[in-house]
Coordinates of C-alpha atoms and ligand atoms in Angstrom, one line a residue:
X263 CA 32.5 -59.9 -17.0
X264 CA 30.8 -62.4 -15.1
X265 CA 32.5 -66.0 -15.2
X266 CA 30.3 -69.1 -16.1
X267 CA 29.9 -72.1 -13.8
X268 CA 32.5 -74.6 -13.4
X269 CA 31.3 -78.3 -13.6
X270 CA 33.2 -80.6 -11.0
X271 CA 33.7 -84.4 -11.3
X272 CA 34.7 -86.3 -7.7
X273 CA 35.9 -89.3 -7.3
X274 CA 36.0 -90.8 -4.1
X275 CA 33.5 -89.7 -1.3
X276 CA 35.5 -90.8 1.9
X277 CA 36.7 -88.4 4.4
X278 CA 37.4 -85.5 3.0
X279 CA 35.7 -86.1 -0.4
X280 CA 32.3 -86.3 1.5
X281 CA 32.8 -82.7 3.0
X282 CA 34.1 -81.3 -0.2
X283 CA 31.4 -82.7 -1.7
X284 CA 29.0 -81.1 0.5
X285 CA 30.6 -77.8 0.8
X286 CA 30.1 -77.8 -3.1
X287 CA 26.1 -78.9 -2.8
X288 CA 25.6 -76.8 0.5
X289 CA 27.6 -73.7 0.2
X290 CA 25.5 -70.9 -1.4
X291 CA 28.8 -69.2 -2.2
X292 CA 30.4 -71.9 -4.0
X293 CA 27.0 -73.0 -5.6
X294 CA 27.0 -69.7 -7.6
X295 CA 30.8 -70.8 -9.3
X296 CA 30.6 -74.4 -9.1
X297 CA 28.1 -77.0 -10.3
X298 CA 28.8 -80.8 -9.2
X299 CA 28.3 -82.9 -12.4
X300 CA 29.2 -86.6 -11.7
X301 CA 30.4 -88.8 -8.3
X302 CA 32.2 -91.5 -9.2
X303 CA 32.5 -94.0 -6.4
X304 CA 33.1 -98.1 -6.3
X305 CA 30.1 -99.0 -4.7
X306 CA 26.9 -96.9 -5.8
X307 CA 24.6 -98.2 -3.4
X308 CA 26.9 -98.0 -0.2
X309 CA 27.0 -94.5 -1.2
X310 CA 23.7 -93.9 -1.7
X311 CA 23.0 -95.2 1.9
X312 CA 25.2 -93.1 2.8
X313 CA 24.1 -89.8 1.5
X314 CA 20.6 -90.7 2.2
X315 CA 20.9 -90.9 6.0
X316 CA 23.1 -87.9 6.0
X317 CA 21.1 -85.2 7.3
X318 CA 22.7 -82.2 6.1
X319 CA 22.0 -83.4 2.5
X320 CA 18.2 -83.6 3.2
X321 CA 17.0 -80.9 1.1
X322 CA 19.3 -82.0 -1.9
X323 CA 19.8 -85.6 -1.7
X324 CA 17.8 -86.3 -4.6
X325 CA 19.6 -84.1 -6.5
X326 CA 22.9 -85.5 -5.1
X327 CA 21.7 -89.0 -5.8
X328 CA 21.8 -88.8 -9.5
X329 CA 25.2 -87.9 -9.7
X330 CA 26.3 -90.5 -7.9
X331 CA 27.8 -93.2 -10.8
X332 CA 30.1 -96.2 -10.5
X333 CA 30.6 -96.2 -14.1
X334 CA 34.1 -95.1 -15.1
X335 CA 33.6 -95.3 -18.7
X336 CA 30.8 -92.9 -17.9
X337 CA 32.2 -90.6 -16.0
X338 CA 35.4 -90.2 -18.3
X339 CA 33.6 -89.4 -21.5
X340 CA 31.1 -86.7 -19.7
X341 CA 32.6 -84.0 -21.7
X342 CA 30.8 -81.2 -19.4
X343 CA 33.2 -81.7 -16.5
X344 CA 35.6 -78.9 -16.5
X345 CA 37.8 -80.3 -13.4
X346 CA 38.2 -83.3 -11.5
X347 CA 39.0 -83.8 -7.8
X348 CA 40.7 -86.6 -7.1
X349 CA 40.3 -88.2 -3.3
X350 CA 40.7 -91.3 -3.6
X351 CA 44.5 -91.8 -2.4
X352 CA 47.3 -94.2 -3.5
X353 CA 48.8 -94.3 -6.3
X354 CA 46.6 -96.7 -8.9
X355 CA 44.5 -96.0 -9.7
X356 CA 44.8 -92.2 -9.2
X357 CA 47.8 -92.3 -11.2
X358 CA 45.4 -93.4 -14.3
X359 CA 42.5 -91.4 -13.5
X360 CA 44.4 -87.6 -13.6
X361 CA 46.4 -88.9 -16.2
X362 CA 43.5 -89.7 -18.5
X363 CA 41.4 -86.3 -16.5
X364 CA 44.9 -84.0 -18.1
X365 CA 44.6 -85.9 -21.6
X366 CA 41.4 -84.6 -22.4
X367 CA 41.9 -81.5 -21.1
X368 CA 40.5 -81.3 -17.5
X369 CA 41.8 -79.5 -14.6
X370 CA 42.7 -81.5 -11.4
X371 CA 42.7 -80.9 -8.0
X372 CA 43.8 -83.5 -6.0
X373 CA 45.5 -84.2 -2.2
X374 CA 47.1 -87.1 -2.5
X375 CA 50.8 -86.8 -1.3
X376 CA 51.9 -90.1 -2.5
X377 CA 50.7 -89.7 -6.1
X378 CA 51.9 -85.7 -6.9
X379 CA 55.4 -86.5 -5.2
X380 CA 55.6 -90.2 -7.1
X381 CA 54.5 -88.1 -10.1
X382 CA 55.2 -84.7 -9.7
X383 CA 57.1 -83.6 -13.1
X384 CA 55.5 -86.1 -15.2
X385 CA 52.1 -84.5 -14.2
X386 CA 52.6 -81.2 -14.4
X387 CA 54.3 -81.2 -17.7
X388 CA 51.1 -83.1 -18.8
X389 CA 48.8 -80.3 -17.4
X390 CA 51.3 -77.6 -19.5
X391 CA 50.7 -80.0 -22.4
X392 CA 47.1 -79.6 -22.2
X393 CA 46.4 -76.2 -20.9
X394 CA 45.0 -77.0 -18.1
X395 CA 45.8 -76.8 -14.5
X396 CA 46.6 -79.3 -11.5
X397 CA 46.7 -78.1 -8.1
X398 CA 47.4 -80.2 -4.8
X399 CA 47.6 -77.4 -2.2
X400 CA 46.2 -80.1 0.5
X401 CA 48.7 -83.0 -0.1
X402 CA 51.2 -81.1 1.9
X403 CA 49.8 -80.0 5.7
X404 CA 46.3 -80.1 4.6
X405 CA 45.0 -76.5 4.6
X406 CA 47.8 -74.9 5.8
X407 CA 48.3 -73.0 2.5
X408 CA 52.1 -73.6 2.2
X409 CA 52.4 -74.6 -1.8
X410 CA 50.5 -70.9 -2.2
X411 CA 53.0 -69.5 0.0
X412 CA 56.0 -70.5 -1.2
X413 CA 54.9 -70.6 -5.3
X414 CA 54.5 -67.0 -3.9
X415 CA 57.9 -65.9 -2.3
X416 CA 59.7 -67.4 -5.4
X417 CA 58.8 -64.6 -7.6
X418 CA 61.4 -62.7 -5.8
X419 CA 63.1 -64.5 -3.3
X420 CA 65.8 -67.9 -3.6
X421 CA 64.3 -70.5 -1.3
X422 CA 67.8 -71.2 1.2
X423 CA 65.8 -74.4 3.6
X424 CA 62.4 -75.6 4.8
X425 CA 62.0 -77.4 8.0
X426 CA 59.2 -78.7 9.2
X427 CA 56.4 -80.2 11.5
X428 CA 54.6 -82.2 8.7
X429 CA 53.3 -85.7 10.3
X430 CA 50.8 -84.6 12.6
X431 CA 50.0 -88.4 14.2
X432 CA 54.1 -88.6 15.1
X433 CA 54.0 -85.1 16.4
X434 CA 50.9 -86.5 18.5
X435 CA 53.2 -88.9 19.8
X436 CA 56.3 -87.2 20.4
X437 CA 54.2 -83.8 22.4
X438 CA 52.6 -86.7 24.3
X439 CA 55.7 -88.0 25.2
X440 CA 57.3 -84.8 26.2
X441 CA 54.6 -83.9 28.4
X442 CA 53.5 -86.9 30.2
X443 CA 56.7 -88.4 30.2
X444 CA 54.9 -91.5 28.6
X445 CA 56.9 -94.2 26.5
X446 CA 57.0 -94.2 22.9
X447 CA 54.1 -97.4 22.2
X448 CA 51.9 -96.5 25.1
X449 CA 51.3 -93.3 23.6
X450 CA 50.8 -94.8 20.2
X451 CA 48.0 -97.1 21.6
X452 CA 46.4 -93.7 22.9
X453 CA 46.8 -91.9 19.6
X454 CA 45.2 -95.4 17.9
X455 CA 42.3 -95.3 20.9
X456 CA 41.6 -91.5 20.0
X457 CA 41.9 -92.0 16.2
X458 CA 45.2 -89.9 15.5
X459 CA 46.7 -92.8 14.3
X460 CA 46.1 -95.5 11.6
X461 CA 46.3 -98.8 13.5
X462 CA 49.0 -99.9 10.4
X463 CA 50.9 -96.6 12.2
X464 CA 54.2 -97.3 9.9
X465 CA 53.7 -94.5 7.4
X466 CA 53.4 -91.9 10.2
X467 CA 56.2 -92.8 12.6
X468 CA 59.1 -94.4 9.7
X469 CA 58.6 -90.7 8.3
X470 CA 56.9 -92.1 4.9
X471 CA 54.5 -89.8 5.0
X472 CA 56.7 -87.1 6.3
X473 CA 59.1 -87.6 3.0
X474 CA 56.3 -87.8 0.1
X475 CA 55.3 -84.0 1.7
X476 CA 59.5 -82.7 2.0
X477 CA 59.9 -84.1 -1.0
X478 CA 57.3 -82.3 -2.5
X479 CA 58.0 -79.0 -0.7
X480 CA 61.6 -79.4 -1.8
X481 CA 60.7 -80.3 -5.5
X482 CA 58.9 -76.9 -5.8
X483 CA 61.0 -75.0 -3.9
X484 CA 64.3 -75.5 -5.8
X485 CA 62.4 -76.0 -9.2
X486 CA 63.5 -79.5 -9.6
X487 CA 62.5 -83.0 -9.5
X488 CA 64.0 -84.4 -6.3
X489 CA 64.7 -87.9 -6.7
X490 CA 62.3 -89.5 -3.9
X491 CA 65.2 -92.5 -3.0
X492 CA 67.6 -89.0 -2.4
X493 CA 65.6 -88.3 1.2
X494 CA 66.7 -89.7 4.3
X495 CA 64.5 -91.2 6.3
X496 CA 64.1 -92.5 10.2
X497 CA 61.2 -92.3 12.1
X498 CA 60.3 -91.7 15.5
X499 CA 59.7 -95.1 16.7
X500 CA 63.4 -95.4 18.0
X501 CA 62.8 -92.5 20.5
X502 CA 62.5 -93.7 23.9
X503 CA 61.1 -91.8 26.9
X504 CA 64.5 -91.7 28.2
X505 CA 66.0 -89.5 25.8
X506 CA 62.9 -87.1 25.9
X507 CA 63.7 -86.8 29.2
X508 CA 67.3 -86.1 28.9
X509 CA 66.0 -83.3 26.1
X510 CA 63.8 -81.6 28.2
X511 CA 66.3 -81.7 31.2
X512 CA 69.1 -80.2 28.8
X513 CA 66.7 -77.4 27.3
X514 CA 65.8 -79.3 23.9
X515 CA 62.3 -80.9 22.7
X516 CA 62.3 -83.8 20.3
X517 CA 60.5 -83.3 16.8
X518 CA 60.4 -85.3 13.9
X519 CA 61.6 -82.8 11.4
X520 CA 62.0 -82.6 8.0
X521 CA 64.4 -80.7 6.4
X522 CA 64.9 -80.0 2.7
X523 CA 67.9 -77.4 1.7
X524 CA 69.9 -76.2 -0.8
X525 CA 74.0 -75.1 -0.4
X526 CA 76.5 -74.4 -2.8
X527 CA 77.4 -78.1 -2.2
X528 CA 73.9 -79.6 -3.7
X529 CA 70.3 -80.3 -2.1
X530 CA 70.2 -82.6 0.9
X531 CA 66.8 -83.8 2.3
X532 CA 65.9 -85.7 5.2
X533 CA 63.2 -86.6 7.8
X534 CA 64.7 -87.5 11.2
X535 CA 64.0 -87.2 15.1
X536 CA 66.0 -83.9 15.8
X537 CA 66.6 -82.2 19.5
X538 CA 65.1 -78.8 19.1
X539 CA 66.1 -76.1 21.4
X540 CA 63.0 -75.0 23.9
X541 CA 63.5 -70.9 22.2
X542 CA 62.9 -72.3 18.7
X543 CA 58.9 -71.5 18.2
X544 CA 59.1 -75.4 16.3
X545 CA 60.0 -76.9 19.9
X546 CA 56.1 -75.5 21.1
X547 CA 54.0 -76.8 18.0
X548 CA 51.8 -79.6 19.9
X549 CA 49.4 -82.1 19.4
X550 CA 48.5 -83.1 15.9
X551 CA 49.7 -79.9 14.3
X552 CA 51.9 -79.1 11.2
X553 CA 54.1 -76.0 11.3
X554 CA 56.6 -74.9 8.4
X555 CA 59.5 -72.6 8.5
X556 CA 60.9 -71.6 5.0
X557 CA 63.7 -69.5 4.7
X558 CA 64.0 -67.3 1.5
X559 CA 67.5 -65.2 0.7
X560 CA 65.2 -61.5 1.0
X561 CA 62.0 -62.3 3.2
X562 CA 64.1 -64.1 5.8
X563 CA 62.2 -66.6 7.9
X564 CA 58.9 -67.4 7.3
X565 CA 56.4 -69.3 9.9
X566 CA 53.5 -71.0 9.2
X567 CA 51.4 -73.2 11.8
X568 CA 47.7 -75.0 11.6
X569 CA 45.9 -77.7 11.3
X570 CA 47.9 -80.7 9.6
X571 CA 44.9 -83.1 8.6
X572 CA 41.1 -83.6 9.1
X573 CA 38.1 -83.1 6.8
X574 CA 37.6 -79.8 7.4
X575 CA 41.4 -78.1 7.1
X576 CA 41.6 -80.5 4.1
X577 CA 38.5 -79.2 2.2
X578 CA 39.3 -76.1 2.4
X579 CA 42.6 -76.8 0.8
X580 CA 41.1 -77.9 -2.6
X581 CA 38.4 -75.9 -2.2
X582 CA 40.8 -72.8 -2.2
X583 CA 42.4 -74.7 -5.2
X584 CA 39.4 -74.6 -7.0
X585 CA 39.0 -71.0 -6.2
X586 CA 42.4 -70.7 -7.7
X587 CA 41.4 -72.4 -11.2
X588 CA 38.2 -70.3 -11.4
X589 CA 40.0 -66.8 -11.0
X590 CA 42.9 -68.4 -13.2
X591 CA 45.5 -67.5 -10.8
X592 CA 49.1 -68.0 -12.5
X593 CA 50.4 -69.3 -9.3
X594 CA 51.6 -72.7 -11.2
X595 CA 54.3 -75.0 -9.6
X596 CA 57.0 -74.9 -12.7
X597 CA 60.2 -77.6 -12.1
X598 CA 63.2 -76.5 -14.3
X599 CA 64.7 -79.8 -15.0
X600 CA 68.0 -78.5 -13.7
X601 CA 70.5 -81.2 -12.9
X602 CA 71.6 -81.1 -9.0
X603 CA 73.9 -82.5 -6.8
X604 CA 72.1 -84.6 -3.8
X605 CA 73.6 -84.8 -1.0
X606 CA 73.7 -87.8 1.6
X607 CA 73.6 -88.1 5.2
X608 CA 77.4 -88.8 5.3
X609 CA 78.3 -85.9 3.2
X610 CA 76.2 -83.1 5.6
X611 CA 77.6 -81.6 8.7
X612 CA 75.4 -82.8 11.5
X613 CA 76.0 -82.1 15.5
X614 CA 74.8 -84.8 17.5
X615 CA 73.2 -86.2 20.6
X616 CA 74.8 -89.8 21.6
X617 CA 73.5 -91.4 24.7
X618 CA 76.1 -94.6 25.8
X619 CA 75.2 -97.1 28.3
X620 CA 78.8 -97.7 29.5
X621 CA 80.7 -99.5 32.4
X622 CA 81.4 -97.0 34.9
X623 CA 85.1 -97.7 35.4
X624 CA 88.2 -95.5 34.7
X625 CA 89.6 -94.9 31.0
X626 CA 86.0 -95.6 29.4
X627 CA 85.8 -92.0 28.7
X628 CA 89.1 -91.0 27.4
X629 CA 88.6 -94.3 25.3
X630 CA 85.4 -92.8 24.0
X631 CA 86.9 -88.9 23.5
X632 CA 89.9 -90.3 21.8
X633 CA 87.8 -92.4 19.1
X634 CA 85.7 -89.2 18.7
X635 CA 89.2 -86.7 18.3
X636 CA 90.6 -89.5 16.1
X637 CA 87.2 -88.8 14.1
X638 CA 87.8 -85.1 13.9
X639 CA 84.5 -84.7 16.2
X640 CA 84.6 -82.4 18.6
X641 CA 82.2 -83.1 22.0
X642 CA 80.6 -79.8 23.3
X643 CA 79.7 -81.7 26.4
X644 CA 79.6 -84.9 28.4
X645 CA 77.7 -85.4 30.9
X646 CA 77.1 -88.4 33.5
X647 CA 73.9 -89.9 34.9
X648 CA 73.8 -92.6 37.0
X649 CA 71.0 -95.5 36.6
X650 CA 69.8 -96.8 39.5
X651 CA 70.8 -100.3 39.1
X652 CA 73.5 -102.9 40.4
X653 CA 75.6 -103.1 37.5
X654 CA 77.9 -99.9 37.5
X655 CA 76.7 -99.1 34.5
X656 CA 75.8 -94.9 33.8
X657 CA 74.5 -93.1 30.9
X658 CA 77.1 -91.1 28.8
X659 CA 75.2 -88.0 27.3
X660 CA 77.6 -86.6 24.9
X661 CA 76.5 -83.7 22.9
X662 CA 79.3 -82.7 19.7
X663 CA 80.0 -79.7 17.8
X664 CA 79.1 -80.1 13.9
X665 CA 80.8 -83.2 12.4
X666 CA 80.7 -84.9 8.7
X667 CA 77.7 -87.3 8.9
X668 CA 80.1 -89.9 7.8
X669 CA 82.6 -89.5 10.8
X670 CA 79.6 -89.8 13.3
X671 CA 79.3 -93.9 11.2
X672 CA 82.6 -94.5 11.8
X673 CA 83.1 -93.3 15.2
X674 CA 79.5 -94.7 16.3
X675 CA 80.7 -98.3 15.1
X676 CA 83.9 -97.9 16.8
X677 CA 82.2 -96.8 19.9
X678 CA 79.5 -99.9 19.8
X679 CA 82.6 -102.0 20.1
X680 CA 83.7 -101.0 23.5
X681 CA 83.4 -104.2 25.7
X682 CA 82.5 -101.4 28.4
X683 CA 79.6 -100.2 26.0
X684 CA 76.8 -102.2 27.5
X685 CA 73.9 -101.3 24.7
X686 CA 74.0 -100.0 21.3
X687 CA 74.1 -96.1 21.4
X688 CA 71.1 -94.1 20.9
X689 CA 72.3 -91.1 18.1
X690 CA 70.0 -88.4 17.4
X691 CA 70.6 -85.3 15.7
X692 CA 70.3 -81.6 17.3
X693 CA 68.5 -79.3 15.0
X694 CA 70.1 -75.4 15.3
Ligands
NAP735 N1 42.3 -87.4 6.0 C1 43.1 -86.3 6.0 O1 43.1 -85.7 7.1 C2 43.9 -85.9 4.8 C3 44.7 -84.8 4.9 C4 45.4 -84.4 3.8 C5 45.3 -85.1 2.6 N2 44.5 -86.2 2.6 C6 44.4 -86.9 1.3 O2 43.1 -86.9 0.8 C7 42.8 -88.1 0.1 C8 41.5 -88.7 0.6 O3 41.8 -89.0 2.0 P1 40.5 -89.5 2.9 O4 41.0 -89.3 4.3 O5 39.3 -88.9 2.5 O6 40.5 -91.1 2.6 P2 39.3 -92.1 2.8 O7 38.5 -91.6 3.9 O8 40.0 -93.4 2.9 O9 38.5 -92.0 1.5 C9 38.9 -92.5 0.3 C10 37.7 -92.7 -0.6 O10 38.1 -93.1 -1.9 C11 37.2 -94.1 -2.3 N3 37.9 -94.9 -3.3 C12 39.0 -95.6 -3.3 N4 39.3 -96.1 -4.5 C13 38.4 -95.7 -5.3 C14 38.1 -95.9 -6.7 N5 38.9 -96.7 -7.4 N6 37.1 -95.3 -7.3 C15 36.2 -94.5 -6.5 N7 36.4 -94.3 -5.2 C16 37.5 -94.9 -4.6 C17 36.9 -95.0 -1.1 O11 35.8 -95.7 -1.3 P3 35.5 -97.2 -0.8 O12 34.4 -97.0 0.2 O13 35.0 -97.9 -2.0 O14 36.8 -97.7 -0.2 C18 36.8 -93.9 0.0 O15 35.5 -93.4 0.0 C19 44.1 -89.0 0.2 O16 44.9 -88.8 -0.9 C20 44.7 -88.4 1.5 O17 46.1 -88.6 1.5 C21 43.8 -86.6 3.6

């Protein structure tokens, strides 16, 4: 039996809602299931400059034109719109506008990381409510479809970890750094120059961004609301060129990672620089791409790689989410409301990287080792470098065996108090 037509309401027409918008006009494919009904932007005649001088809507722009409204009033009570796409970003007034889109029974597709993992259960127990679906496959590593994938693999498998590449503009960064041997803020200049990065870049390198998508990939993956202030977060902007070079020389890349998973123990989630080892596949994901590595208890370890963000990898996203609505695909996200345990940095076994600026005398090291031992942290290696400089002062690269989180604290502060400890140490985590 032949399906009817789908009427689509967008709101916002920026990046990515301008291609989905002309995928939706231009596409003879989706033309034949979809029927764009009402654009509601804030400023109807900067848009209609827009879409005038845009030449790939020259056959249709008349037709485009009139759907273009900047009354929300209007656009809310058009009861022929059967879903709305949301591409506005941020959280108000998004937050409002599927809200009020799920109240009178509309389907929602939407990207916007910040809003479904601020909102997550609230929303979709409204779309249950109402019968209606709301999909965000493209808040999470843009078309890269992991939400499918993993709403998948839990029919039969228990989700164990994810880890992930999910902040394409740091991965930029760090790749650039690892390869050029560039510092940390003359790469971020380039990635600014080249338009990888915002030029507010806080969101991207602090790992904000990074733990609005764990925490939703973590949320749907253990069936249950993690709380957002739960994820650890440090960004990338601590990672100096030295260390990368240390890494490399040791056999490790650095990645910003993020890492949600669940032990008998509770769930722990956290974005943080990580040394990767140069055989992991993660270690090789470049430039501004995303890469995700779930491991379920049957299927093992899955890999998935792509594009991370842009207009087009984003489109298809909530196009395929659209798709999903019109075939009525049961794939929906469910969260049990189960009561965990979450877990904090200082309750997880971590090993470490620890880099020491230190007086090169003798007894700085066995006064080091014995703060470690007296720690119950066991060092895997220690190795030397001297700096060319007139101080006697080397680098201490110590690398440890897994410790309690909260031992590494105690140590580390003991450590920074060394008179011979000439800077504060630099402590990042190895990923195994
Ligand atoms: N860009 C990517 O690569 C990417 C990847 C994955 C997910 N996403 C997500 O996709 C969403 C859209 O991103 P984008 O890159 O397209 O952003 P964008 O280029 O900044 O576009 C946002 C659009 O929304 C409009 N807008 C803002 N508030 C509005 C309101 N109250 N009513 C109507 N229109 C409003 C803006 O119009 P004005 O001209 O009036 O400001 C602008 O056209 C975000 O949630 C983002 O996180 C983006």
């Amino acid at each position: 039996m032949k399906r009817s037509n789908l009427n689509i309401g967008i709101i916002g027409i920026g990046n990515i809602g301008l291609q989905v918008l002309k995928q939706l006009t231009l596409n003879s494919q989706l033309n034949k299931l979809f029927s764009v009904e009402s654009v509601l932007v804030r400023d109807k005649q900067k848009y209609t400059k827009i879409i005038s001088e845009d030449n790939e809507f020259k056959n249709e722009i008349d037709n485009v034109l009139e759907k273009i409204t900047d009354n929300e009033d209007d656009f809310f009570s058009n009861n022929n719109i059967d879903i709305l796409i949301e591409l506005i970003g941020g959280i108000d007034p998004a937050y409002r506008y599927v809200k009020r889109a799920l109240e009178s029974k509309k389907h929602v597709v939407t990207a916007n990381k910040d809003l479904i993992a601020t909102h997550i259960e609230e929303l979709l127990q409204l779309s249950k409510d109402n019968s209606v679906k709301l999909r965000f496959e493209g808040s999470v590593g843009a078309g890269i479809p992991i939400i499918e994938v993993l709403s998948d693999m839990l029919k039969q498998n228990q989700i164990k970890k994810i880890t992930g590449i999910i902040n394409g503009t740091s991965n930029y960064i760090l790749s650039s750094m690892f390869e050029n041997s560039s510092d940390f803020e003359d790469v971020l200049k380039e990635a600014q120059d080249l338009g990888f990065a915002e030029s507010d870049p806080t969101n991207d390198v602090e790992g904000f961004d990074a733990k609005f998508k764990i925490n939703i990939l973590g949320s749907i993956a253990f069936g249950t609301r993690i709380p957002l202030e739960t994820v650890y977060v440090k960004g990338i902007s601590g990672v100096s060129n030295k260390d990368m070079n240390y890494a490399k020389e040791f056999g490790y890349n650095i990645k910003l990672l993020a890492i949600t998973e669940k032990s008998s123990e509770g769930i722990y989630s956290n974005i943080s620089p990580a040394l990767v080892s140069l055989s992991q596949p993660i270690s090789k994901v470049g430039g501004n791409y995303n890469a995700v590595e779930i491991l379920g208890d049957l299927v093992g370890n899955l890999w998935i790689q792509g594009e991370g963000a842009g207009k087009n990898s984003t489109s298809s996203a909530v196009l395929g989410d659209l798709m999903g609505i019109y075939y009525r695909s049961s794939d929906d996200v469910n969260l049990s409301g189960n009561k965990e345990n979450y877990l904090s940095k200082e309750e997880v076994m971590i090993r470490n990287y620890i880099r020491l600026s230190v007086e090169d005398k003798y007894g700085v090291l066995s006064e080091i080792s014995g703060i470690f031992s007296k720690n119950e942290i066991s060092i895997a290696s220690v190795i030397q470098k001297d700096i060319d400089n007139d101080q006697d002062v080397v680098d201490l690269v110590i690398m440890t065996h897994d410790s309690k989180g909260v031992n590494f604290d105690i140590a580390i502060d003991s450590v920074s108090k060394i008179s011979s400890v000439k800077e504060k140490p630099v402590v990042i985590r190895i990923n195994d």
